[in-house]
PDB file of C-alpha atoms and ligand atoms in Angstrom:
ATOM      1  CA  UNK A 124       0.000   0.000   0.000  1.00  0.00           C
ATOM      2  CA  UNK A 125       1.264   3.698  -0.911  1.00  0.00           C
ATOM      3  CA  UNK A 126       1.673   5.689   1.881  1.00  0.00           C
ATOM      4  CA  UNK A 127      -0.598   8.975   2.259  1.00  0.00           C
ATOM      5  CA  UNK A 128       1.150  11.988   1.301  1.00  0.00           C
ATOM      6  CA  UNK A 129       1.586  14.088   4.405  1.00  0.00           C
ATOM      7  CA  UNK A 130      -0.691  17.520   4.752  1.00  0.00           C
ATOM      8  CA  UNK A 131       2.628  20.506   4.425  1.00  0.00           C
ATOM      9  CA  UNK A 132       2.831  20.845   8.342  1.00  0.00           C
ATOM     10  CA  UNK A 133       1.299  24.455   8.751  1.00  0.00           C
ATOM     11  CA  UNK A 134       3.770  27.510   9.407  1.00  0.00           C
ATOM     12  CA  UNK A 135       2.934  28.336  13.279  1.00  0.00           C
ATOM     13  CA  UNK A 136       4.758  32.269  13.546  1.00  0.00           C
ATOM     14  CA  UNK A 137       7.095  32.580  16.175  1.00  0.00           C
ATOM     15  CA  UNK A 138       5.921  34.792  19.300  1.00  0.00           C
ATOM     16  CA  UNK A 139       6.786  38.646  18.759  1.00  0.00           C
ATOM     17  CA  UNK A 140      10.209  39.420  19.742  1.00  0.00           C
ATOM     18  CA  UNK A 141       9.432  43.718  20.106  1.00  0.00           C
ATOM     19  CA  UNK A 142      10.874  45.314  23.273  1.00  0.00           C
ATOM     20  CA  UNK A 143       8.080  47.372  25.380  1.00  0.00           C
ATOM     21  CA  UNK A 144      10.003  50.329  24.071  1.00  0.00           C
ATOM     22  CA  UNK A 145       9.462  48.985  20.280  1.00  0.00           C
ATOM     23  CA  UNK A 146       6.158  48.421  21.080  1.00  0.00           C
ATOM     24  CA  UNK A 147       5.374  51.574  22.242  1.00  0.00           C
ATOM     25  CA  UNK A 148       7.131  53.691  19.427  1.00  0.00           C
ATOM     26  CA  UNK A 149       4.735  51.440  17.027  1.00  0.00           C
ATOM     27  CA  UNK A 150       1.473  52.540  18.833  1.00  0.00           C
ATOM     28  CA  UNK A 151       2.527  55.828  19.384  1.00  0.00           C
ATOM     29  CA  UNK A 152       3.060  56.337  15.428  1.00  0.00           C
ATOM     30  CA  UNK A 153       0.663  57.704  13.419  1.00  0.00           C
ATOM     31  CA  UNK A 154      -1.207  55.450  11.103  1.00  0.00           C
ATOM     32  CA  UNK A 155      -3.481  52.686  10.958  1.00  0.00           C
ATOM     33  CA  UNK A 156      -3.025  49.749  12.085  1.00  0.00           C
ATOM     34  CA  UNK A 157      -3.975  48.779  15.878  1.00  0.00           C
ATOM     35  CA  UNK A 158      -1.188  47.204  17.686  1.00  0.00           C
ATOM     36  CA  UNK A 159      -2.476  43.128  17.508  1.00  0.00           C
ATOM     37  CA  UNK A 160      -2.521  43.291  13.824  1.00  0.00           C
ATOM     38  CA  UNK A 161       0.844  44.977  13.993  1.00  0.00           C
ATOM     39  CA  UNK A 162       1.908  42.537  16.163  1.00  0.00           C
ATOM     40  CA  UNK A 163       0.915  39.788  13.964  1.00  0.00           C
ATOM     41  CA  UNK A 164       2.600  41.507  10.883  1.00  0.00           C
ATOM     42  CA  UNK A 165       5.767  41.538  13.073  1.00  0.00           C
ATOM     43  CA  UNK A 166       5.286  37.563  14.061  1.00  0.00           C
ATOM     44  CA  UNK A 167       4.294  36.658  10.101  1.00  0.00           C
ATOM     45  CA  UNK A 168       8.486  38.910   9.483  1.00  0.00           C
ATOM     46  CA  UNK A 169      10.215  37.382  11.965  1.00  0.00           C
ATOM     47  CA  UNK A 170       8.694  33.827  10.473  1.00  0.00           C
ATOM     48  CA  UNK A 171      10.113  35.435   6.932  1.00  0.00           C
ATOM     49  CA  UNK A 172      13.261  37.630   7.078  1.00  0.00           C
ATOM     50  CA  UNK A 173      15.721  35.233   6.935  1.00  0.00           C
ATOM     51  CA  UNK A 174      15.197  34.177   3.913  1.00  0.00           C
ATOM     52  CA  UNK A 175      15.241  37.362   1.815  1.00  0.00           C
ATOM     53  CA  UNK A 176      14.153  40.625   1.872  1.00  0.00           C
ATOM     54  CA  UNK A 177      10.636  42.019   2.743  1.00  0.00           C
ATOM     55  CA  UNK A 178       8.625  44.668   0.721  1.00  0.00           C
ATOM     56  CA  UNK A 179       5.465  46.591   1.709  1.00  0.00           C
ATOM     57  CA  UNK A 180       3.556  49.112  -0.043  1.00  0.00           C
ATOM     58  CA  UNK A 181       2.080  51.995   2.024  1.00  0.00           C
ATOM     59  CA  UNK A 182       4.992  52.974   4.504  1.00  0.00           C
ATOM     60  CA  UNK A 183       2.561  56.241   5.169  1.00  0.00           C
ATOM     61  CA  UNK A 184       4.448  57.052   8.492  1.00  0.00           C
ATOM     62  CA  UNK A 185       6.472  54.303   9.509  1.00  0.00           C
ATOM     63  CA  UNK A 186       3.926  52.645  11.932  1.00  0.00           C
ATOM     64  CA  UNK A 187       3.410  48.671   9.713  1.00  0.00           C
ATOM     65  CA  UNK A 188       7.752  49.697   9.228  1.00  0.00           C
ATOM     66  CA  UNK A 189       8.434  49.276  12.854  1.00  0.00           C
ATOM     67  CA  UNK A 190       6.691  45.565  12.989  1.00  0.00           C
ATOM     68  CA  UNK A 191       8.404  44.646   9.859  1.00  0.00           C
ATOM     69  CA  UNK A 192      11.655  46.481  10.385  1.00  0.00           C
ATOM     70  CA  UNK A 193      12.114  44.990  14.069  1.00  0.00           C
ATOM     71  CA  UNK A 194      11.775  41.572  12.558  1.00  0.00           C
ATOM     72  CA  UNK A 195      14.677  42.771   9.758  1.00  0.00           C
ATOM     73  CA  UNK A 196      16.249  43.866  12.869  1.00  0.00           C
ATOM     74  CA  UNK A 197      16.073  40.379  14.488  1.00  0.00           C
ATOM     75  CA  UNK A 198      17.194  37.740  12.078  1.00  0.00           C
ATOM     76  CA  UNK A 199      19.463  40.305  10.024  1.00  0.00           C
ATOM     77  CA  UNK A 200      17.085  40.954   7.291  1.00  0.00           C
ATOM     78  CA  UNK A 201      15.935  44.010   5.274  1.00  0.00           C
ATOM     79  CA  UNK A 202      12.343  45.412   4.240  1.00  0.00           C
ATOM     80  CA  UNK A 203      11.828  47.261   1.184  1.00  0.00           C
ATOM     81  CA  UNK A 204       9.003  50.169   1.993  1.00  0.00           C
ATOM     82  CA  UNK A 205       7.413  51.557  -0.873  1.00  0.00           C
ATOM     83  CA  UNK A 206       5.291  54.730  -0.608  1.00  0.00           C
ATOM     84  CA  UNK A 207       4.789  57.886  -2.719  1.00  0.00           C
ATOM     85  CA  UNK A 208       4.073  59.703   0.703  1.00  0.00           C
ATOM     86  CA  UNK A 209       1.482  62.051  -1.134  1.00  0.00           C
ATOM     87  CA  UNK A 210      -1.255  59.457   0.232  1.00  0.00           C
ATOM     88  CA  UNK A 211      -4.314  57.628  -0.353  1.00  0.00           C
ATOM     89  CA  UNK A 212      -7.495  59.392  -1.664  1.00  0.00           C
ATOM     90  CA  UNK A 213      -9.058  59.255   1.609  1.00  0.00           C
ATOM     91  CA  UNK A 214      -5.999  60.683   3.093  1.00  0.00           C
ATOM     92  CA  UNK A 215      -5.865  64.144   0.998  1.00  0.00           C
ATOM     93  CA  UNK A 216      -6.619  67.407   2.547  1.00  0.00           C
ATOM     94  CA  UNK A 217     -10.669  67.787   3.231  1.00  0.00           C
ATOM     95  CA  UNK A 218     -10.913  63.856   3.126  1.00  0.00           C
ATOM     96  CA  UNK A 219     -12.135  61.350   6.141  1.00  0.00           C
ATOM     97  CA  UNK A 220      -8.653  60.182   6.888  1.00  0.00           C
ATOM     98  CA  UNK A 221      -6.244  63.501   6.456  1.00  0.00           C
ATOM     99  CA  UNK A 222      -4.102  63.918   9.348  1.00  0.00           C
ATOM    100  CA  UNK A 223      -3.594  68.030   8.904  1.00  0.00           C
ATOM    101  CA  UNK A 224       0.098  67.573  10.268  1.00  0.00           C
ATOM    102  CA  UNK A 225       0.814  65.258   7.238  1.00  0.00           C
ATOM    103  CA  UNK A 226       0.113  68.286   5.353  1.00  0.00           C
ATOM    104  CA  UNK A 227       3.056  69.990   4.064  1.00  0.00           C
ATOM    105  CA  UNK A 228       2.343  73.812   4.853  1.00  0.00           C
ATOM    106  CA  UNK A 229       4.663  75.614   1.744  1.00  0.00           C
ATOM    107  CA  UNK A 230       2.842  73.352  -1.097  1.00  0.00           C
ATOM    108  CA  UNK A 231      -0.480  71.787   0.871  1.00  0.00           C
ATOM    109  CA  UNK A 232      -0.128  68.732  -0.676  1.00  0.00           C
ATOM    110  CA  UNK A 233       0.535  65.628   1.814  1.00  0.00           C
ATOM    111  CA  UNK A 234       3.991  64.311   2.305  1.00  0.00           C
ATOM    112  CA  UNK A 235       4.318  61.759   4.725  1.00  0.00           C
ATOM    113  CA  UNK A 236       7.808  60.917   4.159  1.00  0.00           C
ATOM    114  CA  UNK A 237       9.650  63.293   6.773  1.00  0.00           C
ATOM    115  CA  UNK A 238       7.169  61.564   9.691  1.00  0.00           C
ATOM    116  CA  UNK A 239       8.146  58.347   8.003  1.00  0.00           C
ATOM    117  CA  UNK A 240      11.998  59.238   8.507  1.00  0.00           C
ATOM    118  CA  UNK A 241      11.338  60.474  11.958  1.00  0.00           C
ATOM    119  CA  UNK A 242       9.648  57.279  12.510  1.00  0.00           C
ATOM    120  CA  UNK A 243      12.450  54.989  11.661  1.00  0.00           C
ATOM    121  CA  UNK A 244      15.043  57.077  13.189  1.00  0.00           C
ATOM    122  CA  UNK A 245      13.480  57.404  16.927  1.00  0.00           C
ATOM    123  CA  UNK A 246      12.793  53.351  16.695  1.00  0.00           C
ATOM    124  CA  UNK A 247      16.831  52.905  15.504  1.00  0.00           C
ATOM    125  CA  UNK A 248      15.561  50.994  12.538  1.00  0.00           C
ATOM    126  CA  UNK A 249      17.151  52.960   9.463  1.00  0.00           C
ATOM    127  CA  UNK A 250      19.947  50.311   8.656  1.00  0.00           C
ATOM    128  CA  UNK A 251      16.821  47.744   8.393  1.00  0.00           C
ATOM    129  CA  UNK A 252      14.085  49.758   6.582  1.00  0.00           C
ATOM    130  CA  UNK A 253      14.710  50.904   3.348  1.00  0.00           C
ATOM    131  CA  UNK A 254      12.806  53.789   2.116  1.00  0.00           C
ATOM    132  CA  UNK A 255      11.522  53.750  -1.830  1.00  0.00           C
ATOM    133  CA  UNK A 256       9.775  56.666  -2.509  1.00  0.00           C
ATOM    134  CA  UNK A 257       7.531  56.017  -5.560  1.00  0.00           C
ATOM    135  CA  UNK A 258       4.497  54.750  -7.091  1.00  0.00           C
ATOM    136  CA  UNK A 259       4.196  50.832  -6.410  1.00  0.00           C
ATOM    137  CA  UNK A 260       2.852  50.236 -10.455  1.00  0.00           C
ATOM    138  CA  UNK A 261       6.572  52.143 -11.494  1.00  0.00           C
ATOM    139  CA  UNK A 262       8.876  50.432  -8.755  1.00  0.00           C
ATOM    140  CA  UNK A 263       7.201  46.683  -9.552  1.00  0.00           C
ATOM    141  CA  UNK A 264       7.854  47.358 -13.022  1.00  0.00           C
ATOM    142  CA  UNK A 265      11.195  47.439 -12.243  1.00  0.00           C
ATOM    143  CA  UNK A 266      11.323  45.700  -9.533  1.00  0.00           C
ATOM    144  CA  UNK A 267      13.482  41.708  -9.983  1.00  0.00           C
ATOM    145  CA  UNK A 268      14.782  40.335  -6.886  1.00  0.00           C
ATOM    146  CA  UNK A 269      12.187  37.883  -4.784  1.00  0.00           C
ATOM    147  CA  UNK A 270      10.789  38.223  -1.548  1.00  0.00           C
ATOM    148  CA  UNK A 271      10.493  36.498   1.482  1.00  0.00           C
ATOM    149  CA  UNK A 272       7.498  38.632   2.425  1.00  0.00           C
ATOM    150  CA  UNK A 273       5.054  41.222   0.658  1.00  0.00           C
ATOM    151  CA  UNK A 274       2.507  43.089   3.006  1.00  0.00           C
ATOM    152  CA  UNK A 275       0.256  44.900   0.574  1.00  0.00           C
ATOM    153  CA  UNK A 276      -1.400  48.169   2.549  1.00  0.00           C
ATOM    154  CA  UNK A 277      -1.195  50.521   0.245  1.00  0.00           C
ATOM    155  CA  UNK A 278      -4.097  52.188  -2.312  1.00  0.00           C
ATOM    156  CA  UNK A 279      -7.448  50.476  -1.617  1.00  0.00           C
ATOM    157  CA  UNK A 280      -9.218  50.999  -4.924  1.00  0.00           C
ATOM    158  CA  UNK A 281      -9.835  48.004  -6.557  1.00  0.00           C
ATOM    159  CA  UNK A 282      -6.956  49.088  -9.222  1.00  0.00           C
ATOM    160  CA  UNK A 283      -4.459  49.873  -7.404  1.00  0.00           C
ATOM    161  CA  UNK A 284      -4.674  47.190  -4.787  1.00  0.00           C
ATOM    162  CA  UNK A 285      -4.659  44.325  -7.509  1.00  0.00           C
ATOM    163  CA  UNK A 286      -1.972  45.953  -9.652  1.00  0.00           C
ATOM    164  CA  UNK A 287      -0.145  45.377  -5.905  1.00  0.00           C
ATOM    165  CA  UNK A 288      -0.672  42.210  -5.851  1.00  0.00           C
ATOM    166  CA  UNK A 289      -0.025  41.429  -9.665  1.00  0.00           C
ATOM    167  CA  UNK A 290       3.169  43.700  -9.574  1.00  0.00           C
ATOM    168  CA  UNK A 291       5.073  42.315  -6.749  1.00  0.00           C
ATOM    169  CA  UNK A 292       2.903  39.027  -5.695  1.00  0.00           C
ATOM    170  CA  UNK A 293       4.665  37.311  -8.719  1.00  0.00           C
ATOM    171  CA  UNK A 294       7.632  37.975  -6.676  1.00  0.00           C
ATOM    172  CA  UNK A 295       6.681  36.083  -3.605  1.00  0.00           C
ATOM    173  CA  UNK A 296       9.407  33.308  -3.314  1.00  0.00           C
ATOM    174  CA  UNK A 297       8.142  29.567  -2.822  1.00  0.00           C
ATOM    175  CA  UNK A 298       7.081  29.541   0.839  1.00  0.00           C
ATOM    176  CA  UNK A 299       6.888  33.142   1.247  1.00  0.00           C
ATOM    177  CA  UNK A 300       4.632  35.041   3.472  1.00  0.00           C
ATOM    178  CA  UNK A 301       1.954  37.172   1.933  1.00  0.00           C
ATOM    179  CA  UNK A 302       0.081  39.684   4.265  1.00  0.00           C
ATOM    180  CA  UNK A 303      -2.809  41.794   3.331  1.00  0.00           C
ATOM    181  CA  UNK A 304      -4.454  44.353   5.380  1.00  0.00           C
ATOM    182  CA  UNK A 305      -8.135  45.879   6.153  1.00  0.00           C
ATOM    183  CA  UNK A 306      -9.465  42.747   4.521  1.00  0.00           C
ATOM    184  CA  UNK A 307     -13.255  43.217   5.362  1.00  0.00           C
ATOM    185  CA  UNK A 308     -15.417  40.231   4.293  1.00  0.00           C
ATOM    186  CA  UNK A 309     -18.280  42.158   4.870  1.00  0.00           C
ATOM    187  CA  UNK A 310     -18.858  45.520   3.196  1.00  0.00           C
ATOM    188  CA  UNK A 311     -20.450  46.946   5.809  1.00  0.00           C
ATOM    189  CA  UNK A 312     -17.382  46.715   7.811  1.00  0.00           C
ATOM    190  CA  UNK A 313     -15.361  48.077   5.113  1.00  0.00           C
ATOM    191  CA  UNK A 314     -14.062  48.613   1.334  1.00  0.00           C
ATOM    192  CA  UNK A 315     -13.751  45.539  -0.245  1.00  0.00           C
ATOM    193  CA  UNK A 316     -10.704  45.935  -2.412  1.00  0.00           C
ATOM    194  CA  UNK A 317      -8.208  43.885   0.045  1.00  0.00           C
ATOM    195  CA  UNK A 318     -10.802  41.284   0.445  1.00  0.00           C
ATOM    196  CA  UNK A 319     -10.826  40.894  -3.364  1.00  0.00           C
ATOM    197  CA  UNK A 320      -7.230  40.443  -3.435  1.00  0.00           C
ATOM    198  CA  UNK A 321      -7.145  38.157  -0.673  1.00  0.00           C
ATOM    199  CA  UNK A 322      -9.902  35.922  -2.770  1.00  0.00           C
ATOM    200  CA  UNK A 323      -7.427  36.315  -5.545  1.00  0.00           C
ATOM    201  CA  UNK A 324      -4.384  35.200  -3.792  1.00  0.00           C
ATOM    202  CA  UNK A 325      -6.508  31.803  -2.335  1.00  0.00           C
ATOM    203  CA  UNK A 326      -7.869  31.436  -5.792  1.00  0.00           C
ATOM    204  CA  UNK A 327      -4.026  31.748  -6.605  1.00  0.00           C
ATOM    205  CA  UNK A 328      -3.417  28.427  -4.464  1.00  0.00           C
ATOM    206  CA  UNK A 329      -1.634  30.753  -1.547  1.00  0.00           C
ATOM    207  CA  UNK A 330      -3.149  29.056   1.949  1.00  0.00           C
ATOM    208  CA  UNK A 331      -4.531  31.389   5.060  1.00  0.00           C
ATOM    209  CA  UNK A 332      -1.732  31.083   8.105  1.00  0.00           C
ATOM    210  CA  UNK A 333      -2.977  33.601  10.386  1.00  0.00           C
ATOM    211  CA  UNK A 334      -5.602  36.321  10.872  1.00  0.00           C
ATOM    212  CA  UNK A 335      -6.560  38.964  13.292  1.00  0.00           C
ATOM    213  CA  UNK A 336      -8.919  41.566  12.906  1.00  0.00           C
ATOM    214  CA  UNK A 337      -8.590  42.851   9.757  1.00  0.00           C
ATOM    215  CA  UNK A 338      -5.056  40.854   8.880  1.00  0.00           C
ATOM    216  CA  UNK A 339      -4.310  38.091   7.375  1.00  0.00           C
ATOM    217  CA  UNK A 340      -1.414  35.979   6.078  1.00  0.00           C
ATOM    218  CA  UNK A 341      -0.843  33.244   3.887  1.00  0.00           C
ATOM    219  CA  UNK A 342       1.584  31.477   2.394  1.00  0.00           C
ATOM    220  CA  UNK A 343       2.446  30.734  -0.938  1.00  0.00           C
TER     221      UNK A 343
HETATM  222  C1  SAM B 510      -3.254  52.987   4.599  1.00  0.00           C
HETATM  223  S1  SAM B 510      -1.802  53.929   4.317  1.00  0.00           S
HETATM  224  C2  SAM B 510      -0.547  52.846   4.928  1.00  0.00           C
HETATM  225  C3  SAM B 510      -0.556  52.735   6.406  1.00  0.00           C
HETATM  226  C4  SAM B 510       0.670  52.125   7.022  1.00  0.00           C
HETATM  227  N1  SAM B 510       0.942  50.787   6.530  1.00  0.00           N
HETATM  228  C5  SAM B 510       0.575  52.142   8.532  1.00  0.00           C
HETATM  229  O1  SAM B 510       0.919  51.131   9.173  1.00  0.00           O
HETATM  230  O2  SAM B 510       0.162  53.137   9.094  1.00  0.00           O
HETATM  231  C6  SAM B 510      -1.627  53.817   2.576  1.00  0.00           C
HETATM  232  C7  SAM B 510      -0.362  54.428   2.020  1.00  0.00           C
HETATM  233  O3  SAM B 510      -0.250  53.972   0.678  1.00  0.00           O
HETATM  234  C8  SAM B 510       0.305  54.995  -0.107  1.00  0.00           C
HETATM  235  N2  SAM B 510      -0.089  54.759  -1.496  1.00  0.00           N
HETATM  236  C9  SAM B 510      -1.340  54.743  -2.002  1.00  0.00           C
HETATM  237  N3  SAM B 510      -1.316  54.445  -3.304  1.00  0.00           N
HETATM  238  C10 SAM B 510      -0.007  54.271  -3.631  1.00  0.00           C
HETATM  239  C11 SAM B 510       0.670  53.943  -4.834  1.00  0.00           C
HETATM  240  N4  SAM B 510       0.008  53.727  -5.975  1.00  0.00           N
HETATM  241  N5  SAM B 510       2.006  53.854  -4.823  1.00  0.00           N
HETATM  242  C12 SAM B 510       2.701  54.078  -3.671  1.00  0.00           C
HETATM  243  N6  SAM B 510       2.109  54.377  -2.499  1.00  0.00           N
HETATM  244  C13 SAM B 510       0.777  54.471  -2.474  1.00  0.00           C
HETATM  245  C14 SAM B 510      -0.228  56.279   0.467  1.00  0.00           C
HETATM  246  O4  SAM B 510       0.633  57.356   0.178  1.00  0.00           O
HETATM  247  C15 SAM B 510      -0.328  55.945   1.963  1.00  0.00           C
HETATM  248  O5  SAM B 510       0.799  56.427   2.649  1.00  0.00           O
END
């Protein structure tokens, strides 16, 4: 008789390895993320960073960059953070989500990028967390080397968020780590442009590893 083939064991993340300094800086940040998704995120890098380097899109002010960058931090690995810092459409001035000290006050136009920098530097992460300051559609264009780990937080229309996943998902080394965040099954809870993706990456044959509120990760 043939033995069965063996179920892939399923990837159980390490336990979060952030000092209650780290911590802090992360939920002190501005952004949007609350801190048990972070700390997920962070758990899902540490699982990944070893084995190459990390990418997200949507660095905003460095809040998901501190989860992902202590993890770099930890097992000596890097994350790529790619951001236009001129923000989403519900970010811009006169918009449900505009922070008015994002604003820059000589043009009026957002510009998250010198909060991001201040971010990184306070948390000591700027030899870990790489700053690429650009539209994700231009830098996965160009973009050749493959990842260990691709959180995708970036533009929530349905466009942009499956050009993410199309542009830099094909990246996503065998066994890599793919989180996605403000996934809302429900559209009352939510847009449903991350949830679409997510259905797209299953559909893709990634499997779920972990979820918490509005995060999940899966594996490729
Ligand atoms: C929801 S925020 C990211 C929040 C961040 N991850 C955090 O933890 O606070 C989305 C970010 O995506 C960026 N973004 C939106 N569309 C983009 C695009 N096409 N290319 C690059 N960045 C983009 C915005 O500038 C914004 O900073």
């Amino acid at each position: 008789m043939v033995a069965p083939v063996p179920e892939p064991t399923p990837l159980s993340l390490p336990p979060a390895l952030m000092s209650a300094a780290d911590r802090e800086r992360a939920r002190d940040a501005r952004g949007f993320m609350p801190e048990a998704e972070g700390l997920l995120l962070h758990r899902a890098a540490l699982a990944a960073a070893a084995r190459g380097p990390m990418l997200e899109i949507g660095g905003y002010c460095g809040k998901s960059a501190i989860y992902l960058g202590c993890a770099a931090r930890e097992r000596d690995g890097v994350l790529f953070s790619v951001d236009h810092h001129r923000g989403s459409e519900e970010n811009q001035p006169g918009q449900l989500y505009c922070d008015p000290e994002v604003v820059d006050p000589r043009s009026g136009r957002l510009d998250s990028l010198p909060h991001f920098r201040r971010t990184l530097e306070a948390a000591a992460l700027e030899e870990w967390v790489i700053a690429i300051v650009g539209t994700s559609t231009l830098v996965s264009a160009h973009w050749r080397t493959a990842l260990s780990l691709l959180f995708i937080d970036g533009g929530h229309t349905e466009e942009a968020a499956e050009a993410d996943y199309a542009g830099f998902g094909r990246h996503l080394d065998s066994g890599g780590l793919l989180a996605i965040h403000d996934v809302f099954p429900d559209p009352a809870d939510g847009g449903q442009a991350p949830y679409h993706v997510y259905l797209r990456a299953l559909d893709d044959g990634l499997h779920e590893v972990a979820a918490t509120g509005s995060m999940r990760v899966l594996r490729r």
